[in-house]
Coordinates of C-alpha atoms in Angstrom, one line a residue:
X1 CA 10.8 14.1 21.0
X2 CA 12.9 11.3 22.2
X3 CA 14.1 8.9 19.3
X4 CA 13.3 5.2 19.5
X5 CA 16.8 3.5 20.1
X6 CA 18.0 0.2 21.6
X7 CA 20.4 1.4 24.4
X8 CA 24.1 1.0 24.3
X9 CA 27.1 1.7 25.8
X10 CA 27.8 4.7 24.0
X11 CA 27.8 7.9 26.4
X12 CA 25.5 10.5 24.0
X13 CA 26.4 13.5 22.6
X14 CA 25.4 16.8 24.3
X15 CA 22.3 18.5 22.4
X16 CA 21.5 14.7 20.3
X17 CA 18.4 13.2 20.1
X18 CA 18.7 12.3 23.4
X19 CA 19.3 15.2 25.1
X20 CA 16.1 17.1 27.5
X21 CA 16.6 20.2 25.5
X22 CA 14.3 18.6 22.9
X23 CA 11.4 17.7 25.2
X24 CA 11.6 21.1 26.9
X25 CA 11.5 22.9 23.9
X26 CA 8.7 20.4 22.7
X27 CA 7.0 21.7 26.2
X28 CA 7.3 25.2 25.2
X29 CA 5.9 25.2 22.0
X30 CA 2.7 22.6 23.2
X31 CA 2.2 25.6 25.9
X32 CA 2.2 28.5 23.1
X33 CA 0.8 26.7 20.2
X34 CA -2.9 25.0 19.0
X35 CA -3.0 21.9 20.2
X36 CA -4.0 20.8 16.1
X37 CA -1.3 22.5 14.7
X38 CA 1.0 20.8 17.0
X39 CA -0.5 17.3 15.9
X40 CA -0.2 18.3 12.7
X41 CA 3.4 18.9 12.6
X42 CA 4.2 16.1 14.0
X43 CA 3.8 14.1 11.2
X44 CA 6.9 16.0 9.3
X45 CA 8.7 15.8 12.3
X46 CA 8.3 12.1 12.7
X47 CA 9.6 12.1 9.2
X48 CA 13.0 13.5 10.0
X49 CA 13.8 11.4 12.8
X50 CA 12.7 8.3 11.0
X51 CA 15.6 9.5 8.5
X52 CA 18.1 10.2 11.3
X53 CA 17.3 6.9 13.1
X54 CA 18.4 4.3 9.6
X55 CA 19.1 1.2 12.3
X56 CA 16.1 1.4 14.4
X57 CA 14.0 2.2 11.1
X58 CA 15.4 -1.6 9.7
X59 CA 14.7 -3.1 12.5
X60 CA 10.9 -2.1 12.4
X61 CA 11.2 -3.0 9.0
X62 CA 12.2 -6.5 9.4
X63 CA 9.6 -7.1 12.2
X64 CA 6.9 -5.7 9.9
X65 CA 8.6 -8.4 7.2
X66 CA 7.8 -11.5 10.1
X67 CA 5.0 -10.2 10.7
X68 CA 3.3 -9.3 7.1
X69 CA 5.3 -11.0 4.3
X70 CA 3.0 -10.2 1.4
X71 CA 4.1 -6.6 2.1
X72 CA 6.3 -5.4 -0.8
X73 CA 9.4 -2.9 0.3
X74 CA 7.3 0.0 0.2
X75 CA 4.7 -0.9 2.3
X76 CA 7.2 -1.9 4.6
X77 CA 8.9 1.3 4.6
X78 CA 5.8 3.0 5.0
X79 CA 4.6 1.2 7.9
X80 CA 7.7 1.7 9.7
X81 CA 7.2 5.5 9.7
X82 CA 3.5 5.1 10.6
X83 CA 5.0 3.3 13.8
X84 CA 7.2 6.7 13.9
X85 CA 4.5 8.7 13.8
X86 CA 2.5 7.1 16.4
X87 CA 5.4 7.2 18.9
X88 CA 5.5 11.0 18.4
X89 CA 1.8 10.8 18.6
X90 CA 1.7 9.2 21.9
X91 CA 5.1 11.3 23.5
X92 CA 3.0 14.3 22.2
X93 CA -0.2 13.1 24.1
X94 CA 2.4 12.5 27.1
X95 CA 3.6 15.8 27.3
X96 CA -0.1 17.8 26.9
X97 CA -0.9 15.0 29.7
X98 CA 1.9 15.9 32.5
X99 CA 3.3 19.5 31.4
X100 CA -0.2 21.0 29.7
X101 CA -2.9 19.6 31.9
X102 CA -4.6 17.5 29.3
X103 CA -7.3 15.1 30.0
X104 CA -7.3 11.6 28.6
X105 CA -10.3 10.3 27.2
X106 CA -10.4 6.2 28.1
X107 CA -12.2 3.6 26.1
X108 CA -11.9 0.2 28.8
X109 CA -12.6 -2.6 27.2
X110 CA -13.0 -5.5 30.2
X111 CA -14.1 -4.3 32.7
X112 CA -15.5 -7.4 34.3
X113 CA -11.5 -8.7 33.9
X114 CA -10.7 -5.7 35.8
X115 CA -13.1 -6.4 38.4
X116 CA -11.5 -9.8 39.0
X117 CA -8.0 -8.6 39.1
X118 CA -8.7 -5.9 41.7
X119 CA -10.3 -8.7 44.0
X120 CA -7.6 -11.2 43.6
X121 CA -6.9 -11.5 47.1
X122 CA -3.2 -13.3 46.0
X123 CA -0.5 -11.0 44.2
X124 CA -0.9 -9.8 40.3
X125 CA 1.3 -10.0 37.6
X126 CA 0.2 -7.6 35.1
X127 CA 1.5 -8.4 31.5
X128 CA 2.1 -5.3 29.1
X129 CA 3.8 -4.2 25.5
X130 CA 5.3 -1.1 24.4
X131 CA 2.4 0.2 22.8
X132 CA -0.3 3.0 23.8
X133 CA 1.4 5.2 26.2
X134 CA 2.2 3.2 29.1
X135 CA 3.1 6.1 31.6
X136 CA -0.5 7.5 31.3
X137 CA -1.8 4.3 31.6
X138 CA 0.0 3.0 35.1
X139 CA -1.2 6.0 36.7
X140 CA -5.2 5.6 35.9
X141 CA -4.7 1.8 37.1
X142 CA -2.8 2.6 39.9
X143 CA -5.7 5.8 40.6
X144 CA -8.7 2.7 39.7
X145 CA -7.1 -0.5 41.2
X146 CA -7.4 1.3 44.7
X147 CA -4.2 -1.0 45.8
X148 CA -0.1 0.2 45.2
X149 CA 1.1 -1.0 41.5
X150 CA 4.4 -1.8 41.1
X151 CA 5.8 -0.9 37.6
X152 CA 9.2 -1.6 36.1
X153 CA 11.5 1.2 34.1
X154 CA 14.7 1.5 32.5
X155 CA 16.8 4.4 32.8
X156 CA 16.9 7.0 30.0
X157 CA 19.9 7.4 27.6
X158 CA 21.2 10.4 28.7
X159 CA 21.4 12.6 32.4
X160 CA 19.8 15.5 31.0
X161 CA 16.6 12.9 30.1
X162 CA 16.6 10.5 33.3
X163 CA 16.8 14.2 35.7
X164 CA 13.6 15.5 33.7
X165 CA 11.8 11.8 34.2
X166 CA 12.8 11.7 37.4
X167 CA 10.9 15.5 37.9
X168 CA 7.9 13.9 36.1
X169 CA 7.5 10.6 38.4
X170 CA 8.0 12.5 41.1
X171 CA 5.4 14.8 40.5
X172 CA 3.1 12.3 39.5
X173 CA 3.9 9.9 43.0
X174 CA 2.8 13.2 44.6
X175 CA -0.9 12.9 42.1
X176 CA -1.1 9.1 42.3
X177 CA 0.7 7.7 45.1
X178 CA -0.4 4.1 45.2
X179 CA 2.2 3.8 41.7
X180 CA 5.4 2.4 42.4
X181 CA 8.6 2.5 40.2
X182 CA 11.4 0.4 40.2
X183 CA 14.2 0.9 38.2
X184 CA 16.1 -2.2 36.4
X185 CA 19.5 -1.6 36.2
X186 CA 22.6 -3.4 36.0
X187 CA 23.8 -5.6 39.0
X188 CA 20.6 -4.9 40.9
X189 CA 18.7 -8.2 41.5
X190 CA 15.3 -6.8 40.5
X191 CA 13.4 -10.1 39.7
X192 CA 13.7 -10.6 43.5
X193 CA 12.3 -7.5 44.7
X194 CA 9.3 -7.9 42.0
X195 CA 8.6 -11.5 43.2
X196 CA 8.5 -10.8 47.0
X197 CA 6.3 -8.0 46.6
X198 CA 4.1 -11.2 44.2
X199 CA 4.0 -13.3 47.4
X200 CA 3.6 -10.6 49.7
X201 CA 0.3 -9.9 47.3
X202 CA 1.0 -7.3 45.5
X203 CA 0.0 -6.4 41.8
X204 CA 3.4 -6.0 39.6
X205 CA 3.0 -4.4 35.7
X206 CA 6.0 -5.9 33.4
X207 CA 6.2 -5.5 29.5
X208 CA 6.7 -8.9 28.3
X209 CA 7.9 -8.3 24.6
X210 CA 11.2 -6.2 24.3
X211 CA 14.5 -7.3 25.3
X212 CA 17.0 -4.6 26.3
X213 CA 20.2 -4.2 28.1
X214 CA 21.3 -7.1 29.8
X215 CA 18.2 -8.5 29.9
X216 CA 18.2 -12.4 29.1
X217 CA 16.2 -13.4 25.7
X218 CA 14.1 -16.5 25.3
X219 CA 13.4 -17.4 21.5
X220 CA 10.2 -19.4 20.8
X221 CA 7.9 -19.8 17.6
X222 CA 4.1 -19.2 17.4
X223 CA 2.5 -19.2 13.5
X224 CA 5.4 -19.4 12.0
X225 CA 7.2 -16.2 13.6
X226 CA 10.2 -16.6 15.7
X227 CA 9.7 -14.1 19.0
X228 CA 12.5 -13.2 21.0
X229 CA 11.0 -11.7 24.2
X230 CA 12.4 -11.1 27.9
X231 CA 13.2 -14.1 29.9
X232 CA 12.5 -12.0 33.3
X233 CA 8.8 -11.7 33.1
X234 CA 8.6 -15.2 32.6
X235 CA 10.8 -16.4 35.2
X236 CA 9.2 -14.1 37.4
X237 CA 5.5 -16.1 36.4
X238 CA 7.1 -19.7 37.5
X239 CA 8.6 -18.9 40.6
X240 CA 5.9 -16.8 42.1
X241 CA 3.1 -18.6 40.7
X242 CA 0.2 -15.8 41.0
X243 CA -2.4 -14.8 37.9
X244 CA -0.7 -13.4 35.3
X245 CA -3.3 -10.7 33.2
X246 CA -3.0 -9.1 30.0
X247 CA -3.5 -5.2 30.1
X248 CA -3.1 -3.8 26.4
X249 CA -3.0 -0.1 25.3
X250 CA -3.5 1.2 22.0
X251 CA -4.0 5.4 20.6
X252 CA -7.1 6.0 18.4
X253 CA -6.7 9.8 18.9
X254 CA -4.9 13.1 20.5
X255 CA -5.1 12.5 24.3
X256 CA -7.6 9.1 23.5
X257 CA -6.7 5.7 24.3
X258 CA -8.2 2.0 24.5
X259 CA -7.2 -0.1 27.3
X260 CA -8.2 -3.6 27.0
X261 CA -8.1 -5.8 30.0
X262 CA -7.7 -9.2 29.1
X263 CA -8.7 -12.6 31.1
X264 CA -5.9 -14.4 33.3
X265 CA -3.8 -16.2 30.5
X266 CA -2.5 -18.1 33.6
X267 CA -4.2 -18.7 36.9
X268 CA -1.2 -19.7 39.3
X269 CA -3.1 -22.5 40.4
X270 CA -0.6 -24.9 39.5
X271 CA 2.8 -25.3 38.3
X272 CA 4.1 -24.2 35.1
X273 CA 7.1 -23.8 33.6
X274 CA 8.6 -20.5 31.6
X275 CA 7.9 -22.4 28.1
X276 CA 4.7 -23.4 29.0
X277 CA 4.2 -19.6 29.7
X278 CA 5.7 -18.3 26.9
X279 CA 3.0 -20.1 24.9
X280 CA 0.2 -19.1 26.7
X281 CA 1.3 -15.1 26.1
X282 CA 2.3 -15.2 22.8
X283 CA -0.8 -15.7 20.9
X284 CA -1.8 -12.6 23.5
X285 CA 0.7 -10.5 21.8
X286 CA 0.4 -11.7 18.4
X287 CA -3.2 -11.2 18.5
X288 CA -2.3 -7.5 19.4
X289 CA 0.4 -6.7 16.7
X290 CA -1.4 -8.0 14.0
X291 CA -4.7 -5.5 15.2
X292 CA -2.0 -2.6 16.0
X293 CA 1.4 -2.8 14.5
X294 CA 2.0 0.5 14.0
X295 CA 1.2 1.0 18.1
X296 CA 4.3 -1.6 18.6
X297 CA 7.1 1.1 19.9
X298 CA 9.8 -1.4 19.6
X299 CA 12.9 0.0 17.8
X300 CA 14.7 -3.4 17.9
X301 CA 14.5 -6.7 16.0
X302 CA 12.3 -9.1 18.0
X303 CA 10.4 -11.0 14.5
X304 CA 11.5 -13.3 12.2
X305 CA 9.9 -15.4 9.7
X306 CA 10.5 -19.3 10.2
X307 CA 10.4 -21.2 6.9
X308 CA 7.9 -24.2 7.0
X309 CA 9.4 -27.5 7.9
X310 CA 9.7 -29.3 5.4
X311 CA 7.2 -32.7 4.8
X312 CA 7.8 -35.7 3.6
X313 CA 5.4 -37.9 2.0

């Protein structure tokens, strides 16, 4: 398994927590073992890495604190390694899915929303979190929407990881062809790319609520939490000025997952400006990590807790 980790600089070691060596071996005992045993292990496992990961485990904390502060320290420290376990959970599903041949099981909630994104005759952007398992849900859009979908990806942390991803894309390019990745790395002006493939009508899938790498932040409140999200996403929304939907993924069991397909939060029918979309996808996301925190794979803080302005009588 992969551990959860904001990405650095730092080159990492050969044979860490980063290295392909785990997932392989992960592959190897999925293809040998029960699939319930396998499940069931994981829960130990997640255990350990929540111990060897102290930094990414406080930030989850201190999210969990914005998000839930009537939580006392142990519930806090408990609901960080349930969001531990589900990310094993969901890399387990992911490897029974594209090394095993595993079936996933879909609950759609939305369908009608789905129906009017694929006949949007304009381009799509496609609004999503780091939650569910996002890989396994690109490719049944891309399979359902009939139409190419563009999806954006970060590289992984080590060379051993990004050569096996880059196996496993291209294998599933071969399976689902109409899904199209583009990689956002330094120096390349991807916000371009994504919005000429917008006006050129095209359906584009970002994840609007972790900020990594060089990314630029924007900070805004909603409810009294302070949310620091990308910038991108949002920029991307004003200049192109197309729908923007909410897609949402969440696990409720091994290889089973809910997708709910949201209504346009903004219909591109007029202007509007990067604030003024920041508001309207907020209370989306909100909305979804108070239903399914421990789903939220992001190993960074985002949350903070804004103290009440004070009144004055």
């Amino acid at each position: 398994m992969t551990a959860p980790d904001s990405r650095s600089s730092n080159k990492p070691i050969p044979g860490g927590l980063y290295d392909a060596r785990w997932t392989r071996l992960m592959v190897v005992i999925l293809e040998r073992m029960p699939t319930g045993v396998c499940v069931f292990l994981t829960s130990p496992i997640a255990l350990v890495f929540y111990a060897l990961a102290p930094r990414q485990g406080r930030a989850v904390r201190a999210n969990l604190r914005a998000l839930f502060p009537q939580w006392c320290g142990l519930r806090r420290w408990l609901g960080a390694y349930q969001v531990f376990r589900q990310f094993a959970l969901t890399y387990v599903d992911r490897l029974l899915y594209r090394h095993c041949g595993r079936q996933v099981e879909w609950d759609v909630r939305g369908m009608e929303n789905f129906v009017k994104l694929k006949n949007e005759v304009a381009g799509v952007l496609v609004f999503t979190m780091h939650s569910g398992n996002y890989d396994i849900g690109s490719a049944l859009l891309a399979e359902e929407l009939g139409r190419p979908l563009h999806t954006v990806r970060v590289p992984e942390r080590s060379h051993s990881l990004e050569a096996l991803r880059a196996a496993e894309l291209h294998a599933a390019s071969d399976l689902q062809p109409l899904l199209r990745f583009h990689y956002n790395t330094p120096g390349r002006h991807l916000g371009i790319d994504l919005c000429r493939l917008l006006l050129a009508g095209e359906i584009v899938a970002v994840q609007g609520d972790r900020v990594v790498m060089d990314v630029s932040p924007l900070t805004t409140v909603h409810d009294g939490v302070s949310y620091t999200i990308p910038l991108g996403p949002l920029m991307l929304a004003e200049t192109a000025r197309v729908p923007c939907y909410s897609i949402l993924l969440s696990r409720f069991g091994v290889c089973r997952y809910r997708i709910e397909i949201l209504p346009p939060f903004c219909t591109g029918d007029s202007r509007i400006t990067r604030t003024e979309l920041a508001a309207l996808w907020l209370p989306v996301m909100a909305d979804f990590l108070h239903r399914n925190w421990d789903q939220w794979f992001v190993f960074e803080k985002m949350l903070e807790r804004v103290a009440p302005a004070a009144t004055t009588e």
